[in-house]
Structure formats: structure tokens, C-alpha cells
Coordinates of C-alpha atoms in Angstrom, one line a residue:
Chain W
M142 CA -55.9 -37.2 -285.0
I143 CA -57.8 -34.7 -282.4
R144 CA -61.4 -35.4 -282.6
E145 CA -63.8 -32.2 -281.9
D146 CA -65.2 -32.5 -278.6
P147 CA -67.4 -29.9 -277.7
D148 CA -66.0 -29.6 -274.1
E149 CA -62.4 -28.5 -275.4
L150 CA -63.3 -26.8 -278.5
W151 CA -66.3 -25.4 -278.5
R152 CA -66.8 -24.6 -274.8
P153 CA -64.2 -22.2 -274.3
R154 CA -65.6 -20.3 -277.6
L155 CA -68.7 -19.9 -276.2
S156 CA -67.9 -19.2 -272.7
R157 CA -65.3 -16.3 -274.2
W158 CA -68.4 -15.2 -276.8
E159 CA -70.9 -14.4 -274.1
A160 CA -68.2 -12.6 -272.0
A161 CA -67.1 -11.0 -275.6
C162 CA -72.0 -9.8 -275.5
H163 CA -71.9 -9.4 -272.1
A164 CA -68.8 -6.4 -272.2
A165 CA -70.9 -5.0 -275.3
R166 CA -74.1 -5.4 -273.7
V167 CA -75.3 -7.9 -275.9
D168 CA -78.6 -9.8 -274.9
T169 CA -79.2 -12.2 -278.6
W170 CA -77.6 -12.3 -281.2
L171 CA -79.1 -13.4 -284.7
L172 CA -76.2 -15.1 -287.0
T173 CA -75.9 -15.6 -290.6
T174 CA -72.5 -16.9 -291.7
M175 CA -71.6 -20.3 -291.1
A176 CA -67.7 -19.0 -289.2
A177 CA -69.9 -17.0 -286.6
R178 CA -72.9 -19.9 -286.4
R179 CA -69.9 -22.2 -285.7
F180 CA -68.3 -20.3 -283.7
V181 CA -71.1 -19.6 -281.3
E182 CA -73.7 -23.2 -281.4
G183 CA -70.8 -25.1 -282.0
E184 CA -72.9 -27.1 -284.6
W185 CA -72.2 -27.9 -288.0
D186 CA -74.6 -28.0 -290.1
D187 CA -73.1 -30.9 -293.0
E188 CA -76.4 -29.7 -295.7
A189 CA -76.1 -26.6 -295.5
D190 CA -73.8 -24.3 -297.8
L191 CA -70.2 -23.9 -296.7
A192 CA -71.2 -20.1 -296.0
G193 CA -74.5 -19.4 -294.9
E194 CA -75.1 -16.7 -297.0
L195 CA -78.9 -16.4 -297.7
D196 CA -79.8 -17.3 -294.0
T197 CA -80.6 -13.9 -293.8
Y198 CA -83.8 -14.8 -295.0
N199 CA -84.8 -17.2 -292.0
F200 CA -84.7 -14.3 -289.9
D201 CA -89.1 -14.5 -290.0
A202 CA -88.4 -17.5 -287.1
G203 CA -89.1 -14.2 -285.7
L204 CA -87.1 -11.2 -284.0
P205 CA -86.2 -9.8 -280.7
A206 CA -88.1 -7.4 -280.0
G207 CA -86.4 -4.9 -277.3
G208 CA -82.9 -4.9 -275.8
R209 CA -79.2 -5.3 -277.8
V210 CA -78.6 -7.9 -280.4
A211 CA -75.5 -8.5 -282.5
V212 CA -75.9 -9.4 -286.5
D213 CA -73.1 -10.7 -288.4
R214 CA -75.0 -9.8 -291.5
V215 CA -78.7 -7.4 -292.3
D216 CA -80.7 -5.7 -294.5
L217 CA -82.4 -2.5 -294.4
T218 CA -85.5 -3.6 -294.2
T219 CA -84.8 -6.3 -291.2
M220 CA -82.6 -3.7 -289.6
E221 CA -85.5 -0.9 -289.5
Q222 CA -88.3 -4.3 -288.5
L223 CA -85.4 -4.7 -285.2
R224 CA -85.4 -1.4 -284.8
A225 CA -89.4 -0.7 -284.5
L226 CA -89.5 -3.4 -282.6
G227 CA -87.3 -1.4 -280.4
T228 CA -84.4 -3.8 -280.1
E229 CA -80.8 -1.6 -280.7
V230 CA -78.6 -3.3 -283.9
V231 CA -74.9 -3.9 -282.7
D232 CA -71.9 -5.5 -285.5
A233 CA -71.4 -8.8 -284.1
G234 CA -68.2 -8.6 -286.4
P235 CA -66.0 -6.9 -283.5
I236 CA -67.3 -9.1 -280.4
L237 CA -66.4 -12.3 -283.0
A238 CA -62.9 -10.8 -283.1
A239 CA -62.7 -9.9 -279.4
A240 CA -64.0 -13.8 -278.4
R241 CA -61.1 -15.5 -280.9
R242 CA -58.8 -15.4 -278.0
P243 CA -57.1 -16.1 -276.3
R244 CA -57.8 -19.9 -277.1
A245 CA -57.7 -22.7 -275.4
A246 CA -55.1 -25.2 -275.4
A247 CA -56.8 -27.5 -277.4
E248 CA -57.9 -25.3 -279.6
Q249 CA -54.5 -24.1 -280.2
A250 CA -53.6 -28.1 -280.6
V251 CA -55.9 -27.6 -283.6
L252 CA -55.5 -24.6 -285.2
I253 CA -51.4 -25.8 -285.3
E254 CA -52.4 -29.2 -286.3
G255 CA -54.9 -27.7 -289.5
H256 CA -51.6 -26.5 -290.4
Q257 CA -49.6 -29.1 -290.4
L258 CA -51.9 -31.2 -292.5
T259 CA -51.6 -28.6 -294.6
E260 CA -48.8 -28.8 -295.3
L261 CA -48.4 -33.0 -295.6
A262 CA -51.4 -31.8 -298.5
V263 CA -48.8 -29.7 -299.8
K264 CA -46.2 -32.9 -299.4
A265 CA -48.6 -35.1 -301.7
T266 CA -49.0 -32.9 -304.0
M267 CA -45.5 -32.0 -305.5
P268 CA -44.3 -35.2 -306.8
R269 CA -48.5 -35.5 -308.5
I270 CA -47.5 -32.3 -310.8
R271 CA -46.9 -32.4 -313.6
V272 CA -45.9 -30.4 -316.9
G273 CA -49.5 -29.9 -319.6
M274 CA -52.0 -29.8 -315.9
T275 CA -54.0 -26.5 -315.5
E276 CA -53.5 -24.7 -312.7
R277 CA -57.0 -25.9 -312.0
D278 CA -56.1 -29.6 -313.0
V279 CA -53.2 -29.3 -309.7
S280 CA -56.0 -27.3 -307.4
G281 CA -57.9 -31.0 -308.1
V282 CA -54.9 -32.9 -307.1
F283 CA -54.3 -31.1 -304.2
A284 CA -57.7 -30.9 -303.3
E285 CA -57.3 -34.7 -302.7
E286 CA -54.9 -35.1 -301.2
A287 CA -56.1 -32.6 -298.2
V288 CA -59.1 -35.1 -298.0
R289 CA -56.5 -37.4 -297.4
A290 CA -54.9 -35.6 -294.7
G291 CA -58.1 -34.9 -293.2
L292 CA -59.9 -32.1 -294.7
T293 CA -62.8 -31.2 -296.5
D294 CA -63.7 -27.7 -296.0
P295 CA -61.9 -25.1 -298.2
H296 CA -62.6 -21.7 -296.8
I297 CA -61.2 -20.0 -300.4
D298 CA -60.8 -21.6 -304.1
Q299 CA -57.0 -22.2 -303.2
V300 CA -55.3 -20.4 -305.3
W301 CA -51.8 -22.6 -307.6
T302 CA -51.1 -19.7 -309.9
V303 CA -47.7 -19.0 -312.4
L304 CA -46.4 -16.2 -311.3
P305 CA -45.6 -13.3 -314.2
K306 CA -41.8 -12.3 -314.8
S307 CA -42.1 -9.6 -316.8
A308 CA -45.0 -6.9 -316.2
R309 CA -45.8 -6.5 -319.8
D310 CA -47.5 -10.4 -318.9
A311 CA -49.4 -8.5 -316.1
P312 CA -50.8 -5.4 -317.0
W313 CA -53.6 -5.5 -314.3
A314 CA -50.7 -4.9 -312.0
W315 CA -51.1 -1.8 -309.6
L316 CA -49.4 0.9 -310.7
G317 CA -45.9 1.3 -308.4
H318 CA -46.5 -3.0 -306.9
P319 CA -45.4 -6.2 -307.9
P320 CA -47.4 -8.0 -310.3
Y321 CA -49.2 -10.8 -308.9
R322 CA -51.7 -13.4 -309.9
Q323 CA -53.9 -14.5 -307.8
L324 CA -56.8 -16.6 -309.1
T325 CA -56.2 -20.2 -310.6
S326 CA -57.3 -20.5 -314.0
S327 CA -57.0 -23.2 -316.7
R328 CA -53.3 -22.4 -318.1
A329 CA -51.6 -25.1 -318.8
L330 CA -47.7 -25.8 -316.7
V331 CA -44.6 -24.8 -318.9
V332 CA -41.2 -26.1 -318.1
G333 CA -39.8 -23.0 -315.9
D334 CA -43.2 -21.5 -314.5
L335 CA -42.7 -20.2 -311.4
L336 CA -45.8 -21.9 -309.9
A337 CA -47.0 -20.2 -306.6
L338 CA -49.6 -21.9 -303.8
D339 CA -51.2 -20.1 -301.0
A340 CA -54.0 -22.3 -299.8
G341 CA -56.2 -23.1 -296.9
Y342 CA -58.8 -25.2 -295.0
L343 CA -61.5 -25.4 -292.1
H344 CA -59.9 -28.0 -289.6
H345 CA -62.7 -28.4 -287.0
G346 CA -63.8 -24.6 -288.2
Y347 CA -60.6 -23.0 -287.1
M348 CA -58.4 -21.8 -290.8
T349 CA -55.1 -22.7 -292.1
D350 CA -53.3 -20.8 -294.4
V351 CA -50.7 -22.3 -296.5
G352 CA -48.0 -20.8 -298.9
W353 CA -44.9 -22.0 -301.4
T354 CA -43.6 -21.5 -305.2
F355 CA -42.2 -23.9 -307.0
V356 CA -40.4 -23.8 -310.4
V357 CA -42.1 -26.7 -312.7
G358 CA -39.9 -28.9 -315.1
R359 CA -36.6 -27.9 -314.2
E360 CA -33.8 -27.1 -311.2
S361 CA -34.3 -23.3 -309.9
N362 CA -31.4 -20.9 -312.1
A363 CA -29.2 -18.5 -309.8
A364 CA -31.4 -15.7 -310.3
E365 CA -34.7 -17.3 -308.8
R366 CA -32.2 -18.4 -306.2
R367 CA -31.6 -14.8 -305.6
L368 CA -35.2 -14.0 -304.9
S369 CA -35.8 -16.7 -302.6
S370 CA -32.5 -15.9 -301.0
A371 CA -34.5 -12.0 -300.1
W372 CA -37.5 -13.7 -299.3
R373 CA -35.8 -15.6 -296.8
A374 CA -34.4 -12.7 -296.0
V375 CA -37.3 -10.7 -295.3
A376 CA -39.4 -13.5 -293.6
E377 CA -36.4 -14.2 -291.0
R378 CA -36.2 -10.2 -289.7
V379 CA -39.2 -10.5 -289.7
E380 CA -39.7 -14.0 -287.0
A381 CA -37.4 -12.3 -285.2
A382 CA -39.2 -9.4 -284.4
V383 CA -42.0 -11.3 -283.3
R384 CA -42.1 -11.4 -279.2
P385 CA -45.2 -10.7 -277.3
G386 CA -45.4 -6.7 -276.5
A387 CA -43.9 -5.7 -280.0
T388 CA -46.7 -4.7 -281.7
A389 CA -47.8 -5.0 -286.1
V390 CA -45.8 -2.0 -287.0
D391 CA -42.3 -3.8 -285.6
L392 CA -43.2 -6.0 -287.7
R393 CA -43.7 -4.0 -291.4
E394 CA -40.1 -1.9 -290.2
A395 CA -38.4 -5.3 -289.7
A396 CA -39.8 -6.1 -292.8
L397 CA -38.2 -2.8 -294.9
D398 CA -35.4 -2.6 -292.6
G399 CA -32.6 -2.8 -295.4
W400 CA -34.8 -3.9 -297.9
H401 CA -33.8 -1.3 -301.2
G402 CA -36.4 -2.5 -303.7
G403 CA -38.6 -0.1 -305.3
S404 CA -41.8 -1.3 -303.7
P405 CA -42.5 -3.2 -299.9
P406 CA -41.7 -6.9 -300.2
W407 CA -45.1 -8.0 -300.3
P408 CA -48.3 -8.3 -302.3
F409 CA -50.0 -5.5 -302.6
P410 CA -53.0 -4.7 -301.3
L411 CA -52.2 -7.7 -298.8
Y412 CA -49.6 -7.5 -296.2
V413 CA -46.5 -8.7 -294.9
A414 CA -48.0 -10.8 -291.8
H415 CA -51.1 -11.3 -290.3
G416 CA -52.7 -13.2 -287.7
V417 CA -55.1 -16.7 -288.3
G418 CA -57.5 -18.9 -286.3
W419 CA -61.0 -18.9 -286.4
A420 CA -60.9 -16.4 -289.5
S421 CA -57.8 -16.3 -292.0
I422 CA -56.8 -13.1 -291.2
E423 CA -56.5 -11.7 -287.8
P424 CA -54.7 -9.4 -286.4
P425 CA -52.1 -8.4 -285.9
L426 CA -51.8 -7.1 -289.4
A427 CA -48.2 -6.0 -290.9
G428 CA -47.8 -3.6 -293.8
T429 CA -51.7 -3.1 -295.4
D430 CA -53.2 0.4 -295.5
L431 CA -53.9 1.0 -292.4
P432 CA -52.5 4.0 -290.4
R433 CA -49.5 3.5 -288.2
D434 CA -51.2 4.4 -285.2
A435 CA -54.2 1.3 -286.3
E436 CA -50.9 -1.3 -286.7
A437 CA -49.6 0.2 -283.1
A438 CA -52.3 -0.7 -281.9
M439 CA -52.2 -4.9 -282.8
V440 CA -50.1 -6.1 -279.5
I441 CA -48.1 -9.0 -280.8
E442 CA -49.2 -12.0 -278.0
P443 CA -48.2 -15.8 -276.7
G444 CA -50.6 -17.7 -278.5
M445 CA -50.9 -16.3 -282.0
L446 CA -50.1 -18.2 -285.2
L447 CA -48.8 -15.8 -287.7
L448 CA -47.9 -16.1 -291.2
I449 CA -44.9 -14.5 -292.7
E450 CA -45.6 -13.8 -296.1
P451 CA -43.0 -11.1 -298.3
Y452 CA -43.4 -11.2 -301.8
V453 CA -40.6 -11.0 -303.4
W454 CA -40.4 -10.3 -307.5
E455 CA -37.8 -8.9 -310.1
E456 CA -38.4 -8.0 -313.7
G457 CA -37.6 -10.7 -316.0
V458 CA -37.0 -13.2 -313.5
G459 CA -40.5 -13.3 -311.5
G460 CA -41.4 -13.8 -307.6
F461 CA -41.4 -16.2 -305.0
R462 CA -44.2 -15.8 -302.2
A463 CA -44.2 -18.5 -299.5
E464 CA -45.7 -18.2 -295.9
L465 CA -43.7 -19.0 -292.5
A466 CA -46.0 -20.1 -289.7
I467 CA -44.5 -19.6 -286.6
E468 CA -46.5 -19.6 -283.2
V469 CA -45.4 -16.9 -280.5
T470 CA -44.6 -18.2 -276.9
D471 CA -43.8 -16.4 -273.9
D472 CA -40.1 -15.5 -275.0
G473 CA -40.4 -15.2 -278.4
S474 CA -41.6 -17.4 -281.5
R475 CA -41.5 -20.7 -282.5
R476 CA -41.3 -22.0 -286.4
V477 CA -44.6 -24.3 -286.6
S478 CA -43.6 -24.3 -290.8
R479 CA -42.5 -28.2 -291.5
L480 CA -42.0 -27.3 -294.8
P481 CA -38.6 -25.2 -296.5
V482 CA -41.0 -22.9 -297.7
W483 CA -37.9 -20.7 -298.4
E484 CA -36.4 -22.2 -300.1
W485 CA -37.4 -23.7 -304.5
R486 CA -39.1 -27.3 -305.5
T487 CA -39.1 -28.2 -307.9
V488 CA -42.2 -30.0 -308.9
G489 CA -43.6 -31.8 -312.5
Chain K
M79 CA -75.7 -10.5 -324.4
T80 CA -76.4 -7.5 -322.1
P81 CA -73.8 -7.3 -319.9
P82 CA -75.0 -8.0 -316.2
W83 CA -74.9 -4.4 -314.6
A84 CA -76.7 -3.1 -318.0
R85 CA -79.6 -5.2 -316.4
L86 CA -79.1 -3.9 -312.9
Q87 CA -79.1 -0.4 -314.5
A88 CA -82.1 -1.0 -315.8
A89 CA -83.8 -2.3 -313.0
M90 CA -82.5 0.4 -310.9
A91 CA -83.9 3.2 -313.5
E92 CA -87.4 1.5 -312.7
A93 CA -86.8 1.8 -308.8
R94 CA -85.7 5.0 -309.3
L95 CA -82.2 4.1 -307.7
D96 CA -79.3 6.2 -309.1
A97 CA -76.5 3.6 -307.2
L98 CA -76.3 0.3 -306.0
L99 CA -73.4 -0.4 -303.2
L100 CA -73.5 -4.4 -303.2
A101 CA -71.6 -6.8 -300.8
S102 CA -73.7 -10.1 -300.7
A103 CA -71.3 -12.8 -302.6
A104 CA -74.7 -13.5 -305.3
A105 CA -75.4 -9.8 -305.8
T106 CA -71.6 -9.2 -306.1
A107 CA -70.9 -12.1 -308.8
F108 CA -73.6 -11.1 -310.8
A109 CA -73.1 -7.6 -311.1
L110 CA -69.1 -8.0 -312.4
G111 CA -69.9 -10.4 -315.5
E112 CA -67.5 -12.4 -316.0
T113 CA -65.1 -10.1 -313.2
R114 CA -63.7 -12.8 -311.5
R115 CA -63.0 -12.2 -307.3
I116 CA -61.3 -15.2 -305.4
G117 CA -63.7 -17.7 -304.0
V118 CA -64.3 -17.7 -300.0
H119 CA -66.9 -18.3 -297.4
N120 CA -67.1 -15.5 -295.0
G121 CA -71.2 -15.1 -296.4
G122 CA -70.7 -12.0 -298.2
L123 CA -68.4 -9.3 -297.3
P124 CA -69.1 -6.4 -294.1
S125 CA -69.0 -4.0 -296.4
P126 CA -69.8 -2.9 -300.2
A127 CA -67.3 -4.1 -302.5
V128 CA -69.1 -3.1 -306.1
V129 CA -71.3 0.2 -306.9
V130 CA -73.0 -0.2 -309.7
P131 CA -74.0 3.4 -311.5
E132 CA -77.0 4.2 -313.2
S133 CA -74.9 4.1 -316.6
G134 CA -71.6 2.3 -317.6
Y135 CA -69.0 -0.5 -315.8
P136 CA -69.2 -1.0 -312.2
H137 CA -66.4 -0.5 -309.7
V138 CA -65.3 -3.2 -307.4
I139 CA -62.8 -3.0 -304.5
T140 CA -61.2 -6.1 -305.4
P141 CA -57.8 -7.8 -304.3
D142 CA -57.4 -9.5 -307.6
A143 CA -57.1 -7.1 -310.2
D144 CA -56.3 -10.3 -312.7
G145 CA -59.5 -11.1 -312.1
A146 CA -61.1 -7.9 -314.1
W147 CA -58.4 -7.6 -316.5
G148 CA -60.2 -7.3 -319.8
V149 CA -63.8 -6.9 -318.5
L150 CA -63.8 -3.7 -316.6
P151 CA -61.7 -0.6 -317.6
P152 CA -58.7 -0.3 -314.5
D153 CA -60.4 3.5 -313.2
R154 CA -63.3 1.1 -312.6
V155 CA -60.8 -1.5 -310.2
H156 CA -59.9 -0.1 -306.6
P157 CA -57.7 -2.2 -304.6
M158 CA -58.5 -3.9 -301.6
A159 CA -58.5 -1.8 -297.9
F160 CA -58.0 -2.7 -294.6
D161 CA -58.7 1.2 -293.3
P162 CA -61.6 1.3 -292.8
S163 CA -62.1 4.9 -293.6
M164 CA -61.3 4.1 -297.6
L165 CA -64.9 3.8 -298.0
A166 CA -65.0 7.2 -297.0
R167 CA -63.0 8.6 -299.4
L168 CA -64.1 6.6 -302.1
L169 CA -67.5 6.5 -302.4
P170 CA -68.2 10.7 -302.5
P171 CA -67.1 10.8 -306.1
L172 CA -69.0 7.6 -307.1
L173 CA -72.3 8.5 -305.6
H174 CA -71.8 12.1 -306.6
G175 CA -75.8 13.6 -307.0
A176 CA -77.2 10.2 -306.0
R177 CA -80.9 10.9 -304.7
R178 CA -81.4 6.9 -303.7
V179 CA -79.4 5.1 -303.5
G180 CA -79.8 1.3 -303.1
M181 CA -78.0 -1.4 -300.6
D182 CA -78.1 -5.4 -300.3
T183 CA -77.1 -7.3 -297.1
C184 CA -73.5 -6.3 -295.4
S185 CA -72.7 -6.0 -291.6
P186 CA -74.0 -3.4 -289.8
G187 CA -70.6 -2.0 -289.5
G188 CA -71.0 -1.9 -293.0
V189 CA -74.5 -0.2 -293.4
A190 CA -72.8 2.4 -290.6
A191 CA -70.3 3.6 -292.7
V192 CA -72.0 4.1 -295.7
R193 CA -75.1 5.9 -293.3
A194 CA -71.9 8.4 -292.3
V195 CA -70.5 8.5 -296.0
L196 CA -74.2 9.8 -297.0
R197 CA -74.9 11.8 -293.9
T198 CA -73.0 15.3 -296.5
G199 CA -76.1 14.8 -298.4
A200 CA -80.4 14.0 -298.5
V201 CA -79.1 11.2 -299.7
A202 CA -82.0 8.3 -299.2
L203 CA -80.7 4.7 -298.5
V204 CA -83.3 2.1 -299.6
D205 CA -83.2 -1.6 -299.4
A206 CA -82.2 -3.1 -302.6
S207 CA -82.8 -7.0 -302.0
P208 CA -85.7 -8.0 -303.4
M209 CA -84.8 -5.8 -306.4
L210 CA -81.3 -7.5 -306.8
A211 CA -83.3 -10.5 -306.1
R212 CA -85.8 -9.4 -309.1
A213 CA -83.2 -8.5 -311.7
M214 CA -80.6 -11.4 -311.2
A215 CA -83.4 -14.0 -311.7
P216 CA -83.8 -13.8 -315.4
K217 CA -80.6 -15.7 -317.3
E218 CA -79.4 -15.3 -321.0
R219 CA -79.1 -18.3 -323.0
R220 CA -75.5 -18.1 -322.6
E221 CA -75.6 -18.0 -318.8
V222 CA -78.6 -20.8 -319.0
T223 CA -76.0 -22.6 -320.7
A224 CA -73.7 -22.2 -318.5
L225 CA -75.4 -22.6 -315.2
Q226 CA -76.1 -26.4 -316.8
R227 CA -72.2 -27.3 -317.5
A228 CA -72.1 -25.9 -313.7
C229 CA -75.2 -28.5 -312.7
H230 CA -73.9 -31.7 -315.0
A231 CA -70.0 -31.6 -313.5
A232 CA -71.9 -31.6 -309.7
H233 CA -73.9 -35.1 -310.7
D234 CA -70.6 -35.8 -312.3
L235 CA -69.0 -35.7 -308.8
V236 CA -71.5 -37.1 -307.5
A237 CA -72.0 -39.8 -309.5
A238 CA -67.8 -40.9 -309.8
G239 CA -68.3 -40.6 -305.9
A240 CA -65.9 -37.6 -305.0
T241 CA -64.8 -36.1 -302.4
S242 CA -63.0 -33.6 -303.5
S243 CA -63.0 -31.5 -306.8
P244 CA -60.9 -29.1 -308.8
W245 CA -63.7 -26.8 -308.9
F246 CA -63.8 -24.5 -305.0
P247 CA -66.6 -26.5 -303.8
L248 CA -70.0 -24.6 -302.2
E249 CA -71.1 -27.6 -299.9
R250 CA -68.8 -30.5 -298.3
F251 CA -69.4 -33.5 -300.9
H252 CA -71.7 -36.4 -299.7
P253 CA -72.7 -39.3 -301.7
D254 CA -75.4 -37.9 -303.6
R255 CA -74.9 -34.4 -303.0
A256 CA -72.8 -31.5 -304.5
G257 CA -72.4 -27.9 -305.3
V258 CA -69.5 -26.8 -307.1
E259 CA -68.6 -23.1 -308.9
V260 CA -67.8 -23.6 -312.0
D261 CA -66.3 -21.5 -314.0
G262 CA -67.9 -18.7 -312.0
W263 CA -71.3 -20.6 -311.9
A264 CA -72.9 -22.6 -309.4
G265 CA -74.0 -26.1 -310.0
F266 CA -75.4 -28.4 -307.5
A267 CA -76.5 -32.3 -307.1
R268 CA -79.6 -33.9 -305.5
T269 CA -79.3 -37.9 -305.8
G270 CA -80.8 -38.8 -302.6
P271 CA -84.2 -39.9 -301.2
G272 CA -86.5 -37.4 -301.2
D273 CA -90.4 -36.9 -302.3
E274 CA -89.8 -37.4 -305.7
D275 CA -93.7 -36.9 -306.5
A276 CA -93.6 -33.8 -304.6
I277 CA -90.9 -32.2 -306.3
V278 CA -92.9 -32.7 -310.1
R279 CA -96.0 -30.9 -308.2
T280 CA -94.1 -28.2 -307.7
I281 CA -92.0 -28.1 -310.7
A282 CA -95.7 -28.6 -312.2
R283 CA -96.7 -25.6 -310.3
L284 CA -94.0 -23.0 -311.3
G285 CA -94.8 -20.6 -314.2
H286 CA -93.8 -17.1 -314.4
G287 CA -94.8 -15.4 -311.2
R288 CA -96.0 -18.4 -309.7
L289 CA -93.5 -19.1 -307.0
P290 CA -95.3 -22.0 -304.8
R291 CA -94.9 -21.5 -300.7
P292 CA -92.4 -23.8 -299.1
T293 CA -95.2 -26.5 -298.6
D294 CA -94.4 -30.8 -298.6
G295 CA -91.2 -30.3 -297.6
V296 CA -90.1 -29.2 -301.0
A297 CA -87.8 -25.7 -300.8
V298 CA -86.4 -23.8 -304.0
W299 CA -83.4 -21.8 -305.0
G300 CA -82.8 -19.5 -307.2
V301 CA -78.8 -20.5 -308.9
G302 CA -76.8 -18.3 -310.4
R303 CA -73.0 -17.3 -309.3
R304 CA -74.2 -18.3 -306.0
R305 CA -77.2 -19.7 -304.7
E306 CA -80.0 -16.9 -305.2
P307 CA -83.0 -15.8 -303.5
A308 CA -85.7 -17.9 -305.8
V309 CA -88.4 -15.4 -308.1
A310 CA -90.3 -17.4 -311.3
V311 CA -90.0 -15.8 -313.7
E312 CA -89.2 -16.7 -317.5
G313 CA -85.4 -17.5 -317.5
A314 CA -84.9 -18.3 -313.8
V315 CA -82.9 -21.2 -312.7
L316 CA -84.1 -22.5 -309.6
L317 CA -82.6 -26.0 -307.9
V318 CA -86.5 -27.2 -306.9
E319 CA -85.7 -30.3 -303.5
H320 CA -87.2 -32.5 -301.2
G321 CA -84.5 -34.5 -298.3
R322 CA -81.8 -35.2 -300.4
R323 CA -83.3 -35.4 -304.0
G324 CA -83.9 -32.1 -306.3
V325 CA -83.9 -31.2 -309.8
T326 CA -82.5 -28.0 -311.6
V327 CA -85.3 -26.1 -313.8
C328 CA -85.8 -23.5 -315.9
L329 CA -88.3 -21.4 -316.4
T330 CA -89.1 -20.9 -320.3
P331 CA -92.3 -19.2 -322.3
D332 CA -92.8 -23.5 -322.5
G333 CA -92.9 -24.2 -319.4
P334 CA -90.1 -26.2 -316.7
Q335 CA -87.1 -27.3 -318.5
L336 CA -84.9 -29.4 -316.4
L337 CA -81.3 -28.8 -316.5
S338 CA -80.3 -31.7 -314.5
P339 CA -78.6 -34.7 -316.1

């Protein structure tokens, strides 16, 4: 287990943050979200809420007069007060985004370790899943295994959801897009369910993101294996397109190359691939609603950790969604995922 | 039961607001009632994702269409977008005719995006945070019951020495404290050392419109779908804490009622 070392993890972050502030001509900052504060201050307030929301109410500790101040969340009254003090407010979001990379070697190691610890928790959860458990029960078992693996702080309410097999089971689905379920519920598992996972934790502040789909209580059938094969083909095309200098457009086009389905093979309104690091969704974002030139501006660089996450769904059969983690290297990429997320496993 | 968005709309009418744009986790969750969005720890959203018109159902921008099904009409549910220009396309028809629009906490970029949308009309953008805090504070009986259930769940977790939970944790687990979201409602347990006399003194002073200023190291938070600003009105659910000890109470006409076990 890598221990948090301020010199290895925090100081490189702070150094990049200060450089990004300098580039943005920012003199000081008022940060309220836990992610931003932890990035810059390196301290983890063990007693605070995990989001840091409401801390804007602590601004009365004093507002800076004059200069340019980077702020991540603010209300209009505080903005007016800052303006009255002659202080120019700058959005801290783009500055933080600029400071996230390039990561130091120790940060990269922690990021990848976190991913693999999350996979360990998934692996330990699988044999504990039983028919009759609710999705929420499974989420609870996974949370226990995550703690055993050394992960205590989820950054998301873990997704353990039974995927719809027919469009009529998912009347909420966006028109023209494959039906999907995102929210863990009290639905009990039955034999033949297709159970999707999308989970993430903070590991020393760096985010993890693991996804897979399981068959409940029986082996996968031929139609289901057709789904996972199609998923794997899309994922491997995207993986093959990942190299330094390529862009998010290249990844999108790789996903669509030879795809004959009616809608793109990824969950709407999300993406087919994205980066992860200090934030759970970092560039490159491939397959979003962003204009082509915006995706073309997202250039892939060595050290990026990418999640490739197609979604393949067929009426009457159901869906398969998983996340293949790869790290961009100097001349291509290497797989970080140790689990065979491209094929079905039986649980329950 | 009055839908929460209708309670906001009543407060908007008093404040002469034609629409509300919401981004904070507490306010968006309150405004949407039983609609669910996936729980994430991001300190609220950078840009507004909920629009409350002066009447009728709210609009939500969400990745989770399944969470709105059966609560909001489909035409009020809009897919999450990464393209910042989406707000510029979505908001004008939703704010058509509005003269005063309220907004809560979001990123400076989110504020700028909204200002850019409103620039074409003579629309005043005002800080709705204080109004929201007052409007969200009074909880209806069924909501208080749900909040008490969440509070008890948090206490059960602490009693069991839990280090994790099926429920979405709002705080890191400790042997003497927990914070979880249970069926969309926040619950907290504080069982460690603290000045019980100071807590009791603070509770005794709680009453309609009387919220003691933070003294003696006692902190008071509102509790709803997430932590909320504390407002002392009838029906408000408040977490009163000192050190590592605390209790959750509901303000009733007969005085504060203990919700913690």
C-alpha cells in the first residue's frame, strides 16, 4: 500500500496549481469543494462532509480585497462583495483542470494502485452476491470489500443495477438511445438478470472507476455472448486508436468504425472513453455532445489513464457495459485492467 | 403533501422571482422531490441543472433519466450535456418572459454562462440562497419521518461499528460518527465526547425564528436531502453538535422534538 507522502503527492500538485494560477494571473484563491481544497492544500479534513458543500458559508472568515481570486463555488452576494472590494473573480475550474497533469510518478502509481484495489474489491464481491439480494445489498457488500481493500471514500453512489432487457422495461430511456439504468435500488436479483457495475473510490484523493456486467444465477447464453463480443470489438478498436498525439475524435471514430447498430455503442448522454485522475471525468472525452472541433482539441498524452466504456444493448437480450482501463505510454498504451471485463462472469 | 417545487414556487412568489436556477446538491435534490440523481461528491454542480418555473413541474438536466421516471413528465427531463452551449439553447425558452431570476451557489463560470443567456433581455439575476434556505427548512410530517429513519440508520451503523454502508456515505465513517443518505434523505450520528450541557442549552433556545449564534463551540446544521443551512422555523430538522457529540431535533409547535435514538 502506498502511503500518502506530502513530498511525493501534494507538493507536485501544489507546484502545478501555483504555475497554473501564475499563468492565469491569479493572486489568491477561495476554494470550498473538498476535491479542490485537498488538491491545493494537501490536507484531508477527516471530520468534514465528503463533498465540502456549504463551506461557502465560511467565506465570512474574510474576503480578499483587490487582485484576482480563483473561486470554485460562489453565490451572487459573495461575488458582489468581492467586486465591491475591487477583487476580480476567476473560475477555479479551468485552473484546476490545467494543474491536474502531468502527474508525478508517485501520483501515477497511486492512481493505478487505486484502480487495481477497486478491482480487488469487485473480485471479492462477486462470490458474495446471491439471488434475492437487492441491488442496494450488493452495493453494501461491495463497500465492505472496498474497505478491506483499503478504500474508504466513495466518490459516487456505487452503481449496481439490473439492465433492462426490453425497451418497454425502460420507458425513461432517451429517444433513439439504448435503454440503461443508472440508479441502484431495492430491486431484488433474480436468475437471469444482467447486473451492471460502475464504481469508484478516492485513493489518496485520486479517483478510480471500474465497470463490468455479470449474469445472475446462470451461465451466459449465446445471445448474451454476442453482446459481450460486440462490446469487446468496440473497446479494442478504441484501445488500438490510443496513442500520443491522437485525439478524442480518433477514439470516437474508432468506436463507430464498422459499427452497424442504430445508435452509437455507448451510453447516452455519456461517452465511449474518458480520462480519470484527480477528477472522475477528465479529457479526452470521446463520444459526448461536444462539437467535433472540441473533441479534436483533446489530444492524448503519455501518462493519461483512460477508461474505455462502450455499451451494447439488444432488444430482448439486454445490455453489456464495462470499463477497460488503459494507460497511455510513450508509444501507445498498456492495459491497467487486470479483470477480464470484456466477458461475462456469473454471480449469485 | 405539497410537492417541494410548489413550496419553492410559493417562496418565489413572495420574493417576486419568476424562475429559479439551482446547482447546489441540497437545493437541487430538494426541488426535485422524489426524483433521484446519482449521488456524487462534487460540492454541487458547476452550472445550474434544475430550473424551477413560477408554476408547474421543474426541469432537470441529468444523466439519470430513470431517476425522474414517475415523478416528472418526460418533457421536463433533459439529458446531461458536456457542451457548455447547451445551457444557452435550453434556458431561453424555459425563462421566456421572466424578469427576475434567482440563482444559488455554482461556479463563477456557471454564473457567467447564465448571465450570457440572460443578456438579451432585461432580466435581473438575484441571489436566491437565503430564500432557498428558508423555503427548504420546514419539513412536512412524512419528510420528518424519512429524516428520522435516516438518522436512526446512521446511529445503527455507528452502534455496529460499521466502516462502510449500503447507503451513500456523506462523511467518512468513524467509530463515533456517521453520515449517510438513506432513500434520498440525510441522517447523521454523533456519539463521541462533547459538552452535552452546551447542546441541551442550545436546543432549549431553539424555537421559531430563534437560532442561537454559534457559541460554546456548538454548531447547528439544517438536515434535509443533504446538509442545509440552519434556519429555525417550525418543521425544521436540525443537527446540533458539540465536539464529537450531537443530536438531531425537529422544531415543533411544542418545542424541539428529539429525532435521534
